[in-house]
């Protein structure tokens, strides 16, 4: 069990280490509020990849999940990339073992392969181009009309893209363990109780939840909508960490977690990603102090995974 040393001011220590090491702390919106507050940059997967690409820091401290830190390392082989908890995985990435995906592709020759960024380097290396939820429509649109497409690993994002772009894609059947748990029925009940509330949803949610949404988009897009909208109340169907930034950006508005399928108070109802939440302030401090756990990658694999990421970033 992790012990919090109450004598340490983790916030101040992280700030000190940043300066001493010329380190930058990048955090995803799904991190716990304290980590977001100490980060130099907070963003969605695409924003974080771009920030990792352009930073001149010597050390990248990546507060997110493994595939995100790995993407930062792929883009920055000469920099040290550390992640507070190496076990911070992702159910989507886990749902797509590279050897099975390779077989899947080989059985369907002639297809362009688009992979969501929520994948391992080995899976990226098998892909033609990567996308995130911010740029997925653009990436699908970059594939010539007469080329059939395989999309993996998120079947809900894939289905949403088929609907938005009109392209008929073959989908790998992966899902996000957090976004599939939102309850359509309970969101409907909430809308009856708060008829003025807008529903904001991430495209990893099921179709029946997306049908209830006033706005569907990446985490950055949901935040932007929360600020720009005239609505005063929102039901947020994505990981609850983003509500911290929503409240900071629009303190006069009310943000409610979309209810999950489980009973109130249960894990299935908390809308928190157990992988993202493995990172804590103590682990953040410790990974900076010890420069580990560090992300390392075989150079051939890195180069193979870099190609489809660069294709995405060039778009
Ligand atoms: P974004 O690309 O919107 O940040 O989403 C990342 C993610 O892990 C969603 O579950
Ligand atoms: Fe993966 Fe879902 Fe967690 Fe995002 S929220 S990191 S897709 S398990």
XYZ file of C-alpha atoms and ligand atoms in Angstrom:
333
model
C 0.000 0.000 0.000
C 1.181 3.491 -0.799
C 2.010 5.701 2.173
C 1.598 9.445 1.858
C 4.390 11.236 3.708
C 2.495 14.139 5.239
C 5.733 16.031 5.917
C 6.472 16.513 2.220
C 4.994 19.395 0.251
C 4.767 17.461 -3.003
C 3.641 20.462 -4.969
C 6.716 22.503 -4.016
C 9.062 19.534 -4.451
C 7.790 18.859 -7.967
C 8.265 22.536 -8.862
C 11.825 22.411 -7.474
C 12.700 19.236 -9.387
C 11.277 20.659 -12.610
C 13.715 23.517 -12.427
C 16.723 21.457 -11.319
C 16.230 18.864 -14.048
C 14.902 21.071 -16.854
C 11.823 18.867 -16.816
C 8.361 19.482 -18.209
C 5.300 17.882 -16.625
C 2.620 16.955 -19.170
C -0.750 15.801 -17.848
C -3.887 14.402 -19.416
C -7.268 15.834 -18.381
C -8.078 12.529 -16.674
C -5.379 12.952 -14.030
C -6.330 13.777 -10.464
C -6.784 17.537 -9.838
C -3.512 18.042 -7.896
C -1.490 16.614 -10.772
C -3.307 18.837 -13.267
C -2.524 21.834 -11.060
C 1.216 21.136 -10.958
C 1.481 20.333 -14.693
C 3.050 22.709 -17.225
C 0.680 21.555 -19.931
C -2.689 19.803 -19.696
C -4.270 18.387 -22.807
C -5.920 15.625 -24.774
C -3.933 12.890 -26.511
C -3.263 14.991 -29.596
C -2.323 18.126 -27.662
C 0.040 16.136 -25.458
C 1.701 14.459 -28.446
C 2.228 17.860 -30.057
C 3.602 19.316 -26.845
C 5.961 16.334 -26.460
C 7.101 16.908 -30.039
C 7.963 20.561 -29.495
C 9.356 20.686 -25.953
C 12.974 21.667 -25.338
C 13.003 20.156 -21.837
C 15.544 17.387 -21.159
C 13.103 15.292 -19.169
C 9.440 14.663 -20.022
C 7.398 13.651 -17.001
C 4.259 12.176 -18.486
C 1.211 12.043 -16.247
C -1.140 9.899 -18.243
C -1.192 6.263 -19.291
C 1.574 4.144 -20.790
C 0.679 4.527 -24.484
C 0.783 8.326 -24.119
C 4.227 8.337 -22.492
C 5.406 5.815 -25.086
C 4.219 8.140 -27.873
C 6.245 10.944 -26.254
C 9.321 8.672 -26.254
C 8.767 7.662 -29.885
C 8.818 11.355 -30.780
C 11.776 12.157 -28.493
C 14.313 9.308 -28.489
C 17.023 11.557 -27.035
C 15.002 12.664 -24.015
C 14.313 10.893 -20.760
C 10.591 10.103 -20.473
C 9.254 8.997 -17.104
C 5.762 7.916 -16.067
C 4.743 7.976 -12.370
C 3.316 4.426 -12.558
C 4.451 2.056 -15.295
C 1.352 -0.091 -14.715
C -0.941 2.723 -15.880
C -2.316 0.879 -18.904
C -5.437 1.227 -21.013
C -8.254 -1.254 -21.652
C -8.405 -0.233 -25.301
C -4.720 -0.845 -25.834
C -5.018 -4.180 -23.982
C -7.965 -5.206 -26.168
C -5.732 -5.341 -29.221
C -2.778 -7.752 -28.935
C -0.414 -6.941 -31.851
C -0.088 -10.570 -33.037
C -3.878 -10.943 -33.301
C -4.197 -7.580 -35.015
C -1.461 -8.542 -37.484
C -3.406 -11.679 -38.395
C -6.582 -9.610 -38.752
C -4.813 -7.250 -41.187
C -3.186 -10.067 -43.172
C -6.574 -11.691 -43.679
C -7.788 -8.424 -45.286
C -5.118 -7.373 -47.802
C -5.389 -4.028 -49.582
C -6.862 -2.142 -46.622
C -5.448 1.060 -45.155
C -4.961 0.585 -41.408
C -5.929 3.464 -39.120
C -5.156 2.961 -35.436
C -6.366 5.045 -32.577
C -3.492 6.444 -30.527
C -4.655 4.302 -27.554
C -2.420 1.413 -28.663
C 1.021 -0.023 -27.981
C 4.054 0.861 -30.116
C 3.891 -2.645 -31.650
C 0.332 -2.024 -32.798
C 1.244 1.434 -34.138
C 4.066 -0.182 -36.111
C 1.452 -2.314 -37.927
C -0.580 0.770 -38.906
C -0.505 3.174 -41.845
C -1.631 6.177 -39.853
C -2.586 6.999 -36.268
C -5.496 9.162 -35.172
C -6.822 10.594 -31.927
C -10.395 11.522 -31.103
C -9.524 15.137 -32.110
C -8.431 14.408 -35.645
C -10.042 11.040 -36.478
C -12.464 12.426 -39.089
C -9.641 14.251 -40.843
C -7.463 11.142 -40.818
C -10.272 8.989 -42.281
C -10.801 11.698 -44.934
C -7.109 11.511 -45.892
C -7.500 7.917 -47.133
C -8.428 7.747 -50.858
C -12.147 6.959 -51.383
C -11.424 3.727 -53.236
C -9.192 2.299 -50.481
C -10.997 0.165 -47.891
C -10.139 0.874 -44.252
C -9.487 -1.204 -41.135
C -9.975 0.804 -37.940
C -8.873 -0.282 -34.467
C -9.142 -0.777 -31.619
C -12.221 1.188 -30.422
C -15.430 -0.083 -32.028
C -17.565 2.756 -30.650
C -15.313 5.503 -31.990
C -15.126 3.479 -35.219
C -18.919 3.256 -35.522
C -19.221 6.988 -34.821
C -16.667 7.705 -37.579
C -18.521 5.495 -40.054
C -21.650 7.542 -39.318
C -19.847 10.907 -39.561
C -17.730 10.233 -42.641
C -19.960 7.788 -44.554
C -16.926 5.490 -44.994
C -17.555 1.808 -44.490
C -14.732 0.615 -42.217
C -13.887 -2.802 -40.777
C -13.745 -2.357 -36.993
C -11.670 -4.145 -34.377
C -14.011 -4.941 -31.443
C -12.214 -3.076 -28.614
C -13.820 -0.848 -25.993
C -12.869 1.567 -23.221
C -13.808 0.169 -19.804
C -14.783 3.651 -18.558
C -16.817 5.001 -21.468
C -18.934 1.882 -21.993
C -20.249 2.087 -18.439
C -22.379 5.217 -18.772
C -26.050 4.411 -18.366
C -28.388 5.624 -21.098
C -31.358 5.141 -18.790
C -29.892 7.154 -15.905
C -28.737 9.947 -18.250
C -32.316 10.126 -19.594
C -33.600 10.394 -16.019
C -31.083 13.158 -15.315
C -32.230 15.043 -18.406
C -35.799 14.908 -17.114
C -34.639 16.303 -13.787
C -32.388 18.949 -15.394
C -33.990 19.733 -18.769
C -31.699 22.733 -19.305
C -28.522 20.612 -19.012
C -26.402 19.862 -22.070
C -24.956 16.377 -22.436
C -21.273 16.306 -23.437
C -19.938 12.903 -24.530
C -16.673 11.377 -25.679
C -16.949 9.256 -28.869
C -15.727 6.158 -26.989
C -19.223 6.001 -25.434
C -21.837 3.596 -26.752
C -24.115 4.692 -29.594
C -27.172 4.923 -27.312
C -25.332 7.391 -25.067
C -24.016 9.419 -28.011
C -27.601 9.713 -29.294
C -28.411 11.671 -26.117
C -25.462 14.038 -26.479
C -25.669 17.689 -27.489
C -21.960 17.633 -28.254
C -19.600 14.738 -29.039
C -15.849 15.250 -29.136
C -12.371 14.736 -27.732
C -11.661 15.871 -24.194
C -10.371 19.244 -25.447
C -13.439 19.679 -27.610
C -15.758 18.917 -24.655
C -13.937 21.500 -22.546
C -14.172 24.110 -25.292
C -17.885 23.431 -25.727
C -18.484 23.753 -21.962
C -16.936 27.222 -22.069
C -18.561 28.412 -25.307
C -22.083 27.066 -24.741
C -24.902 29.257 -23.408
C -26.045 26.386 -21.189
C -25.448 26.745 -17.442
C -25.517 23.055 -16.564
C -23.791 20.036 -18.096
C -23.914 16.257 -17.815
C -20.391 15.088 -18.637
C -20.069 11.611 -20.203
C -16.321 11.125 -20.078
C -13.718 10.501 -17.374
C -14.526 12.768 -14.439
C -11.031 14.307 -14.198
C -11.889 16.789 -16.925
C -14.519 18.388 -14.711
C -11.668 20.001 -12.764
C -10.661 22.027 -15.848
C -14.294 22.715 -16.757
C -14.930 24.214 -13.315
C -11.764 26.304 -13.560
C -12.612 27.565 -17.040
C -16.305 28.260 -16.306
C -16.735 28.610 -12.521
C -20.244 30.021 -12.886
C -21.494 26.810 -14.540
C -22.496 23.475 -13.016
C -20.890 20.219 -14.133
C -22.296 16.809 -13.197
C -20.783 13.377 -13.835
C -22.912 11.283 -16.174
C -24.157 8.337 -14.114
C -22.716 4.876 -14.686
C -24.551 1.552 -14.765
C -23.532 0.449 -11.278
C -25.225 1.383 -8.021
C -24.446 4.861 -6.711
C -21.063 4.952 -4.961
C -19.739 1.882 -6.796
C -16.710 1.800 -9.102
C -19.003 1.296 -12.108
C -20.606 4.640 -11.330
C -17.532 6.784 -10.587
C -16.484 7.553 -14.195
C -12.829 7.397 -13.154
C -10.259 5.490 -15.197
C -8.439 3.118 -12.822
C -5.360 3.243 -15.064
C -5.129 7.031 -15.179
C -5.736 7.171 -11.440
C -2.737 4.970 -10.659
C -0.656 8.136 -10.917
C -0.570 10.125 -7.684
C 1.339 13.184 -6.446
C 3.647 10.943 -4.390
C 4.464 8.767 -7.401
C 4.963 11.865 -9.537
C 7.476 13.229 -7.043
C 9.192 9.861 -6.709
C 9.558 9.343 -10.476
C 11.192 12.764 -10.795
C 13.482 12.227 -7.826
C 14.638 8.793 -9.070
C 14.154 9.261 -12.827
C 12.210 6.021 -12.989
C 10.130 4.253 -14.108
C 11.536 5.293 -17.453
C 10.037 4.513 -20.849
C 12.505 2.654 -23.072
C 11.979 1.322 -26.569
C 13.790 -0.853 -29.072
C 15.038 1.493 -31.834
C 13.626 -0.548 -34.769
C 10.219 -0.644 -33.110
C 10.409 3.071 -32.352
C 11.145 3.913 -35.981
C 8.327 1.663 -37.216
C 5.856 3.278 -34.801
C 7.101 6.788 -35.583
C 6.123 6.641 -39.276
C 2.312 6.485 -38.790
C 2.473 9.030 -35.934
C 4.365 11.474 -38.157
C 1.788 10.946 -40.868
C -0.905 11.965 -38.404
C 1.014 15.001 -37.135
C 1.646 16.172 -40.690
C -2.086 16.295 -41.452
P -8.608 12.169 -25.744
O -7.819 11.905 -26.956
O -9.913 12.825 -26.055
O -7.805 12.922 -24.760
O -9.010 10.781 -25.080
C -8.047 9.924 -24.545
C -8.629 8.802 -23.836
O -7.945 7.988 -23.276
C -10.075 8.702 -23.835
O -10.470 7.702 -22.980
Fe -7.922 3.836 -21.830
Fe -10.472 4.312 -21.328
Fe -8.661 4.887 -19.486
Fe -8.852 6.358 -21.761
S -10.346 6.192 -20.118
S -6.971 5.588 -20.816
S -9.386 4.756 -23.234
S -9.161 2.833 -20.263
